[in-house]
Amino acid sequence: MKTERGWAGIICCFILFIVVFCSLVMQVKGAFRTSGNPELGLLFFIIPGVVSSFISSRRRVLRPLLGAILAAPLCLLLTRLFLSSDRSLWQELAWLFSAVFWCALGALCFLFVSSLLHDKRREGKRPL
C-alpha cells in the first residue's frame, strides 16, 4: 500500500506538471491570469508540488521532484515538436529548470506547513 501511494505522488506530479505547462504555453488566460507573462506563471508550478506532496506518504519532497524531472523532457519535446515557441532551446531549458525548482519548492512548503501543524497538535495534547 505504501509503494502505491509513492507512485501516486510521482504520477500526480507528472500529470499536473504537464497540465500547468501546457496551460501556460498555450496562454490560457481564463484559468491562469498571467497577463501574457509566462515568467509570472512559473509560480503555478507550486501547485503540482503541493498536491503530490500531500498524496505521498513518505519522501514528500523527492517524489514530487522526481515527477517534475520526468515531466520536463516530455514538456520540452511537446514544445519543440507541436507548439510554436519564440524562445531558443536554452531559454526553454532554463524555463523548465525553473519550473522544476518551483515544483520542489511547493513540496517543501507543504512539508514545512504540515510539520508546523503537527507540532501544534502535539503541544495541544500535552498535559499541564
PDB file of C-alpha atoms in Angstrom, residues 7-128:
ATOM      1  CA  TRP A   7       3.837   6.048  -7.253  1.00  0.00           C
ATOM      2  CA  ALA A   8       0.620   8.036  -6.947  1.00  0.00           C
ATOM      3  CA  GLY A   9       2.607  11.078  -5.820  1.00  0.00           C
ATOM      4  CA  ILE A  10       5.028  10.765  -8.741  1.00  0.00           C
ATOM      5  CA  ILE A  11       2.255  10.242 -11.296  1.00  0.00           C
ATOM      6  CA  CYS A  12       0.178  13.089  -9.843  1.00  0.00           C
ATOM      7  CA  CYS A  13       3.087  15.494 -10.063  1.00  0.00           C
ATOM      8  CA  PHE A  14       3.920  14.284 -13.580  1.00  0.00           C
ATOM      9  CA  ILE A  15       0.380  14.894 -14.845  1.00  0.00           C
ATOM     10  CA  LEU A  16      -0.168  18.191 -13.022  1.00  0.00           C
ATOM     11  CA  PHE A  17       3.221  19.488 -14.182  1.00  0.00           C
ATOM     12  CA  ILE A  18       2.271  18.795 -17.807  1.00  0.00           C
ATOM     13  CA  VAL A  19      -1.169  20.371 -17.353  1.00  0.00           C
ATOM     14  CA  VAL A  20       0.280  23.561 -15.849  1.00  0.00           C
ATOM     15  CA  PHE A  21       2.977  23.662 -18.527  1.00  0.00           C
ATOM     16  CA  CYS A  22       0.514  23.289 -21.407  1.00  0.00           C
ATOM     17  CA  SER A  23      -1.858  25.873 -19.979  1.00  0.00           C
ATOM     18  CA  LEU A  24       0.973  28.388 -19.604  1.00  0.00           C
ATOM     19  CA  VAL A  25       2.494  27.728 -23.014  1.00  0.00           C
ATOM     20  CA  MET A  26      -0.890  27.964 -24.720  1.00  0.00           C
ATOM     21  CA  GLN A  27      -1.542  31.126 -22.682  1.00  0.00           C
ATOM     22  CA  VAL A  28      -4.858  30.121 -21.175  1.00  0.00           C
ATOM     23  CA  LYS A  29      -5.735  33.472 -19.681  1.00  0.00           C
ATOM     24  CA  GLY A  30      -9.093  32.403 -18.241  1.00  0.00           C
ATOM     25  CA  ALA A  31      -7.607  29.955 -15.768  1.00  0.00           C
ATOM     26  CA  PHE A  32      -4.174  31.500 -15.266  1.00  0.00           C
ATOM     27  CA  ARG A  33      -4.231  35.263 -15.140  1.00  0.00           C
ATOM     28  CA  THR A  34      -0.607  35.884 -16.017  1.00  0.00           C
ATOM     29  CA  SER A  35      -1.257  38.896 -18.233  1.00  0.00           C
ATOM     30  CA  GLY A  36       0.652  37.206 -21.037  1.00  0.00           C
ATOM     31  CA  ASN A  37       3.843  36.945 -18.987  1.00  0.00           C
ATOM     32  CA  PRO A  38       4.887  33.270 -18.615  1.00  0.00           C
ATOM     33  CA  GLU A  39       7.615  34.099 -16.094  1.00  0.00           C
ATOM     34  CA  LEU A  40       4.967  35.028 -13.520  1.00  0.00           C
ATOM     35  CA  GLY A  41       3.156  31.836 -14.431  1.00  0.00           C
ATOM     36  CA  LEU A  42       6.074  29.846 -13.052  1.00  0.00           C
ATOM     37  CA  LEU A  43       4.533  30.335  -9.629  1.00  0.00           C
ATOM     38  CA  PHE A  44       1.714  27.999 -10.687  1.00  0.00           C
ATOM     39  CA  PHE A  45       4.220  25.141 -10.668  1.00  0.00           C
ATOM     40  CA  ILE A  46       3.986  25.243  -6.872  1.00  0.00           C
ATOM     41  CA  ILE A  47       0.588  23.537  -7.176  1.00  0.00           C
ATOM     42  CA  PRO A  48       1.842  20.161  -8.524  1.00  0.00           C
ATOM     43  CA  GLY A  49       4.475  20.047  -5.787  1.00  0.00           C
ATOM     44  CA  VAL A  50       1.971  20.716  -3.009  1.00  0.00           C
ATOM     45  CA  VAL A  51      -0.641  18.278  -4.289  1.00  0.00           C
ATOM     46  CA  SER A  52       1.766  15.425  -4.925  1.00  0.00           C
ATOM     47  CA  SER A  53       3.497  16.009  -1.584  1.00  0.00           C
ATOM     48  CA  PHE A  54       0.096  15.724   0.072  1.00  0.00           C
ATOM     49  CA  ILE A  55      -0.560  12.428  -1.721  1.00  0.00           C
ATOM     50  CA  SER A  56       2.864  10.912  -0.988  1.00  0.00           C
ATOM     51  CA  SER A  57       3.189   9.190   2.355  1.00  0.00           C
ATOM     52  CA  ARG A  58       6.996   9.203   2.657  1.00  0.00           C
ATOM     53  CA  ARG A  59       9.727  11.175   0.940  1.00  0.00           C
ATOM     54  CA  ARG A  60       7.369  14.054   0.358  1.00  0.00           C
ATOM     55  CA  VAL A  61       9.973  16.160  -1.413  1.00  0.00           C
ATOM     56  CA  LEU A  62      11.756  13.579  -3.531  1.00  0.00           C
ATOM     57  CA  ARG A  63       8.679  12.093  -5.166  1.00  0.00           C
ATOM     58  CA  PRO A  64       7.271  15.406  -6.441  1.00  0.00           C
ATOM     59  CA  LEU A  65      10.762  16.321  -7.601  1.00  0.00           C
ATOM     60  CA  LEU A  66      11.064  13.021  -9.457  1.00  0.00           C
ATOM     61  CA  GLY A  67       7.669  13.550 -11.101  1.00  0.00           C
ATOM     62  CA  ALA A  68       8.689  17.030 -12.248  1.00  0.00           C
ATOM     63  CA  ILE A  69      12.065  15.824 -13.536  1.00  0.00           C
ATOM     64  CA  LEU A  70      10.343  13.076 -15.520  1.00  0.00           C
ATOM     65  CA  ALA A  71       7.788  15.513 -16.963  1.00  0.00           C
ATOM     66  CA  ALA A  72      10.292  18.184 -18.013  1.00  0.00           C
ATOM     67  CA  PRO A  73      11.771  16.326 -21.051  1.00  0.00           C
ATOM     68  CA  LEU A  74       8.272  15.487 -22.269  1.00  0.00           C
ATOM     69  CA  CYS A  75       7.272  19.137 -21.970  1.00  0.00           C
ATOM     70  CA  LEU A  76      10.376  20.186 -23.892  1.00  0.00           C
ATOM     71  CA  LEU A  77       9.569  17.653 -26.585  1.00  0.00           C
ATOM     72  CA  LEU A  78       5.963  18.899 -26.785  1.00  0.00           C
ATOM     73  CA  THR A  79       7.161  22.459 -27.164  1.00  0.00           C
ATOM     74  CA  ARG A  80       9.702  21.657 -29.864  1.00  0.00           C
ATOM     75  CA  LEU A  81       7.513  19.348 -31.947  1.00  0.00           C
ATOM     76  CA  PHE A  82       3.930  20.563 -31.615  1.00  0.00           C
ATOM     77  CA  LEU A  83       3.808  24.042 -30.126  1.00  0.00           C
ATOM     78  CA  SER A  84       5.394  27.134 -31.543  1.00  0.00           C
ATOM     79  CA  SER A  85       7.826  28.854 -29.222  1.00  0.00           C
ATOM     80  CA  ASP A  86       9.631  32.139 -29.762  1.00  0.00           C
ATOM     81  CA  ARG A  87      12.363  31.174 -27.284  1.00  0.00           C
ATOM     82  CA  SER A  88      15.592  29.377 -28.052  1.00  0.00           C
ATOM     83  CA  LEU A  89      16.301  25.869 -26.813  1.00  0.00           C
ATOM     84  CA  TRP A  90      18.500  27.184 -23.990  1.00  0.00           C
ATOM     85  CA  GLN A  91      15.862  29.639 -22.838  1.00  0.00           C
ATOM     86  CA  GLU A  92      13.265  26.883 -22.881  1.00  0.00           C
ATOM     87  CA  LEU A  93      15.566  24.621 -20.836  1.00  0.00           C
ATOM     88  CA  ALA A  94      16.183  27.370 -18.300  1.00  0.00           C
ATOM     89  CA  TRP A  95      12.445  27.983 -18.025  1.00  0.00           C
ATOM     90  CA  LEU A  96      11.791  24.270 -17.461  1.00  0.00           C
ATOM     91  CA  PHE A  97      14.520  24.026 -14.817  1.00  0.00           C
ATOM     92  CA  SER A  98      12.878  26.971 -13.067  1.00  0.00           C
ATOM     93  CA  ALA A  99       9.549  25.157 -13.224  1.00  0.00           C
ATOM     94  CA  VAL A 100      11.122  22.066 -11.614  1.00  0.00           C
ATOM     95  CA  PHE A 101      12.563  24.306  -8.889  1.00  0.00           C
ATOM     96  CA  TRP A 102       9.171  25.865  -8.133  1.00  0.00           C
ATOM     97  CA  CYS A 103       7.568  22.422  -8.038  1.00  0.00           C
ATOM     98  CA  ALA A 104      10.126  21.235  -5.475  1.00  0.00           C
ATOM     99  CA  LEU A 105       9.621  24.452  -3.513  1.00  0.00           C
ATOM    100  CA  GLY A 106       5.896  23.740  -3.360  1.00  0.00           C
ATOM    101  CA  ALA A 107       6.646  20.308  -1.897  1.00  0.00           C
ATOM    102  CA  LEU A 108       8.992  21.878   0.660  1.00  0.00           C
ATOM    103  CA  CYS A 109       6.374  24.458   1.632  1.00  0.00           C
ATOM    104  CA  PHE A 110       3.797  21.726   2.186  1.00  0.00           C
ATOM    105  CA  LEU A 111       6.272  19.764   4.295  1.00  0.00           C
ATOM    106  CA  PHE A 112       7.023  22.871   6.363  1.00  0.00           C
ATOM    107  CA  VAL A 113       3.364  23.720   6.966  1.00  0.00           C
ATOM    108  CA  SER A 114       2.439  20.134   7.796  1.00  0.00           C
ATOM    109  CA  SER A 115       5.301  19.874  10.307  1.00  0.00           C
ATOM    110  CA  LEU A 116       4.174  23.127  11.942  1.00  0.00           C
ATOM    111  CA  LEU A 117       0.617  21.856  12.230  1.00  0.00           C
ATOM    112  CA  HIS A 118       1.844  18.520  13.576  1.00  0.00           C
ATOM    113  CA  ASP A 119       3.860  20.304  16.281  1.00  0.00           C
ATOM    114  CA  LYS A 120       0.866  22.486  17.206  1.00  0.00           C
ATOM    115  CA  ARG A 121      -1.341  19.407  17.613  1.00  0.00           C
ATOM    116  CA  ARG A 122       1.295  17.674  19.713  1.00  0.00           C
ATOM    117  CA  GLU A 123       1.639  20.728  22.004  1.00  0.00           C
ATOM    118  CA  GLY A 124      -2.118  20.848  22.469  1.00  0.00           C
ATOM    119  CA  LYS A 125      -2.209  17.249  23.718  1.00  0.00           C
ATOM    120  CA  ARG A 126       0.487  17.690  26.411  1.00  0.00           C
ATOM    121  CA  PRO A 127      -0.833  17.612  29.977  1.00  0.00           C
ATOM    122  CA  LEU A 128      -0.089  20.588  32.185  1.00  0.00           C
TER     123      LEU A 128
END
